[in-house]
Amino acid sequence: KAGVTQTPRYLIKTRGQQVTLSCSPISGHRSVSWYQQTPGQGLQFLFEYFSETQRNKGNFPGRFSGRQFSNSRSEMNVSTLELGDSALYLCASSWDYNEQFFGPGTRLTVL
Amino acid sequence: DQQVKQNSPSLSVQEGRISILNCDYTNSMFDYFLWYKKYPAEGPTFLISISSIKDKNEDGRFTVFLNKSAKHLSLHIVPSQPGDSAVYFCAATAPSTGANNLFFGTGTRLTVIP
């Protein structure tokens, strides 16, 4: 069974731009969650989508948004990028309320 | 406020010995706990989990112990192997409340010395 895939793996943007990251969950998994990892804040929850609906949201500004498609694939978008948005963005999928399996992440660098 | 804490940033163990990684949590609503292993620039790899209805779960060389009264869990790796060297994260969640988001500790870097 294929694991969680994320594209792109690396991304360089400049301040003020916007970015879209993509995640394909494990086949059959209906929940997709997004996390941000930074050296200062560690791993922090952004939001979760389940059956195309946002089920849960973390404490991030509205510049961070996401969506889920009918095939469970998910995208997250960050608008008006700031230097502090530089991080490893991780997507995780699960069937429902159980173990989450992570993708390799997208390394975003904001210059 | 850090709801999941791993107070030991690093741990070194000889190959073949036991590795014990510790984790404490503060939120009594947490009822499902997980351990992940992570290499740099990669996503966390799921290792083992435990529900709050249990106090122990075992999978091969990995055993997780949960002490609900102390709000403490630990991961035991026996025997430790050099390939176990990585950063280990403890995570907690509260599915009984309808939440599926994981709260992570800050990680413990395990080094297994050959």
XYZ file of C-alpha atoms in Angstrom:
225
model
C 0.000 0.000 0.000
C 1.439 3.367 -0.974
C 2.148 5.796 1.825
C 1.240 9.436 2.176
C 2.745 11.536 -0.578
C 3.377 15.261 -0.533
C 4.323 17.610 -3.335
C 6.466 19.513 -3.811
C 9.192 18.343 -1.439
C 11.006 21.669 -1.449
C 9.803 25.173 -2.158
C 11.414 28.602 -2.058
C 9.196 31.674 -2.018
C 9.590 35.340 -1.194
C 7.700 37.367 1.378
C 4.216 38.355 0.286
C 3.768 35.494 -2.144
C 1.322 32.655 -1.661
C 1.934 28.930 -1.818
C -0.128 25.765 -2.273
C 1.006 22.406 -0.933
C -0.533 19.102 -1.889
C -1.078 15.846 -0.013
C -2.345 12.465 -1.186
C -3.399 10.231 1.724
C -3.117 6.483 2.032
C -5.811 4.812 -0.031
C -8.979 4.419 2.021
C -8.041 7.039 4.605
C -10.687 9.729 4.994
C -8.926 12.082 7.403
C -6.087 14.370 6.427
C -4.327 16.573 8.963
C -1.665 19.201 8.438
C 1.143 20.083 10.848
C 3.920 22.653 10.875
C 7.343 21.844 12.301
C 9.758 24.619 13.224
C 12.840 24.542 15.462
C 11.260 27.001 17.884
C 7.683 25.726 18.123
C 8.092 22.040 17.350
C 5.262 20.134 15.706
C 2.013 22.086 15.719
C -1.402 21.169 14.385
C -2.819 23.339 11.610
C -6.128 21.718 10.637
C -7.867 18.453 9.839
C -10.201 17.568 7.016
C -12.576 14.633 7.012
C -14.883 13.838 4.104
C -14.212 17.240 2.517
C -15.117 19.164 5.702
C -12.797 20.882 8.111
C -13.294 18.962 11.334
C -10.745 20.677 13.530
C -8.513 23.732 13.430
C -5.390 24.796 15.314
C -4.298 28.256 16.413
C -2.929 29.623 13.183
C -3.898 32.871 11.424
C -6.415 32.933 8.614
C -3.576 33.134 6.071
C -3.380 29.378 6.484
C -6.222 27.540 4.790
C -6.922 24.171 3.335
C -9.387 22.010 1.535
C -10.072 18.387 0.794
C -11.348 16.906 -2.421
C -13.795 14.049 -2.957
C -10.885 11.610 -3.479
C -9.533 12.651 -0.020
C -6.554 14.476 -1.492
C -5.888 17.701 0.340
C -4.241 21.021 -0.304
C -3.126 23.710 2.064
C -2.568 27.299 1.081
C -0.585 30.019 2.780
C -1.166 33.551 1.577
C 0.973 36.646 2.124
C 3.978 34.622 3.195
C 6.096 35.814 6.110
C 9.664 34.861 6.994
C 8.320 32.992 10.017
C 6.344 30.656 7.773
C 9.574 28.895 6.826
C 9.056 25.370 8.119
C 8.560 21.720 7.329
C 4.878 21.188 6.533
C 3.675 17.688 7.235
C 0.531 15.968 6.113
C -0.857 12.947 7.947
C -3.689 10.614 7.056
C -5.816 8.240 9.088
C -8.930 6.165 8.538
C -10.714 8.099 11.280
C -9.823 8.562 14.972
C -6.767 6.386 15.075
C -3.095 6.282 14.140
C -1.975 9.034 11.819
C 0.598 8.237 9.162
C 2.797 11.038 7.967
C 4.156 11.972 4.587
C 7.749 13.089 3.986
C 6.844 16.765 4.275
C 7.334 19.886 2.207
C 10.228 22.122 3.206
C 9.143 25.725 2.639
C 11.737 28.483 2.711
C 10.541 32.087 2.667
C 13.151 34.676 1.662
C 1.359 26.004 27.076
C 3.058 22.683 26.361
C 0.488 19.983 27.137
C 2.853 17.137 26.281
C 6.367 17.235 27.655
C 9.487 15.242 27.028
C 11.954 16.513 29.588
C 15.001 14.654 28.295
C 16.286 16.227 25.061
C 18.744 13.390 24.530
C 19.563 9.853 25.629
C 22.547 7.638 24.854
C 22.377 3.875 25.269
C 24.718 1.011 24.493
C 23.637 -1.414 21.781
C 21.737 -4.360 23.244
C 20.636 -2.478 26.359
C 17.217 -1.052 27.133
C 16.222 2.449 26.033
C 13.550 4.168 28.115
C 12.000 7.352 26.793
C 9.632 9.299 29.002
C 6.702 11.598 28.377
C 4.362 13.564 30.639
C 1.072 15.225 29.815
C -1.147 17.713 31.576
C -4.518 17.487 29.849
C -6.718 14.863 31.494
C -8.912 14.734 28.376
C -6.168 12.948 26.436
C -7.137 9.308 26.010
C -4.972 8.082 23.150
C -1.209 8.230 23.009
C 1.299 7.536 20.276
C 5.041 7.340 19.767
C 6.727 8.397 16.555
C 10.303 8.129 15.348
C 11.717 10.853 13.149
C 14.791 11.383 11.024
C 15.812 14.883 9.872
C 13.874 16.270 6.908
C 11.483 13.299 6.956
C 7.996 12.812 8.286
C 7.474 11.044 11.620
C 7.115 7.268 11.437
C 4.421 5.714 13.618
C 5.793 3.202 16.125
C 3.196 2.225 18.672
C 0.086 3.559 20.381
C -1.930 2.978 23.516
C -5.462 3.755 24.561
C -6.210 5.039 28.046
C -8.153 1.852 28.797
C -4.856 -0.035 28.808
C -1.688 0.376 30.816
C 0.645 -1.505 28.493
C 0.965 -2.253 24.806
C 3.712 -4.295 23.214
C 4.870 -4.640 19.619
C 8.089 -6.532 19.066
C 10.958 -4.672 20.674
C 8.727 -1.718 21.564
C 6.561 -1.492 24.662
C 4.597 1.529 25.808
C 3.495 1.906 29.424
C 0.787 4.314 30.539
C 0.304 5.575 34.088
C -2.906 7.605 33.984
C -2.813 8.713 37.597
C 0.659 10.180 37.074
C -0.158 11.393 33.548
C 2.995 9.678 32.405
C 3.916 7.311 29.626
C 7.142 5.681 28.609
C 8.507 3.834 25.602
C 10.841 0.900 26.187
C 13.021 -0.408 23.384
C 14.647 -3.772 24.059
C 17.216 -4.562 22.813
C 18.346 -1.241 21.426
C 19.953 -1.280 17.996
C 22.054 1.364 16.204
C 19.249 1.763 13.657
C 17.030 3.012 16.481
C 19.073 6.216 16.646
C 16.610 9.010 15.811
C 14.407 11.614 17.475
C 11.409 10.126 19.262
C 8.211 12.109 19.712
C 5.433 11.375 22.111
C 1.963 12.526 20.996
C -1.444 12.671 22.639
C -4.953 13.176 21.396
C -8.529 13.138 22.662
C -10.700 11.231 20.166
C -13.493 10.821 22.704
C -14.038 14.599 22.472
C -14.282 14.504 18.678
C -10.762 15.846 18.233
C -8.238 14.067 16.057
C -5.366 16.535 16.351
C -2.119 15.347 17.859
C -0.285 17.291 20.540
C 3.416 16.541 20.313
C 6.199 16.669 22.842
C 9.485 18.351 21.945
C 11.240 15.076 21.222
C 14.091 13.032 22.665
C 17.151 12.295 20.550
C 18.164 8.679 21.093
C 21.685 7.609 20.217
C 22.458 3.904 20.331
C 26.180 3.331 20.601
C 27.500 0.211 18.824
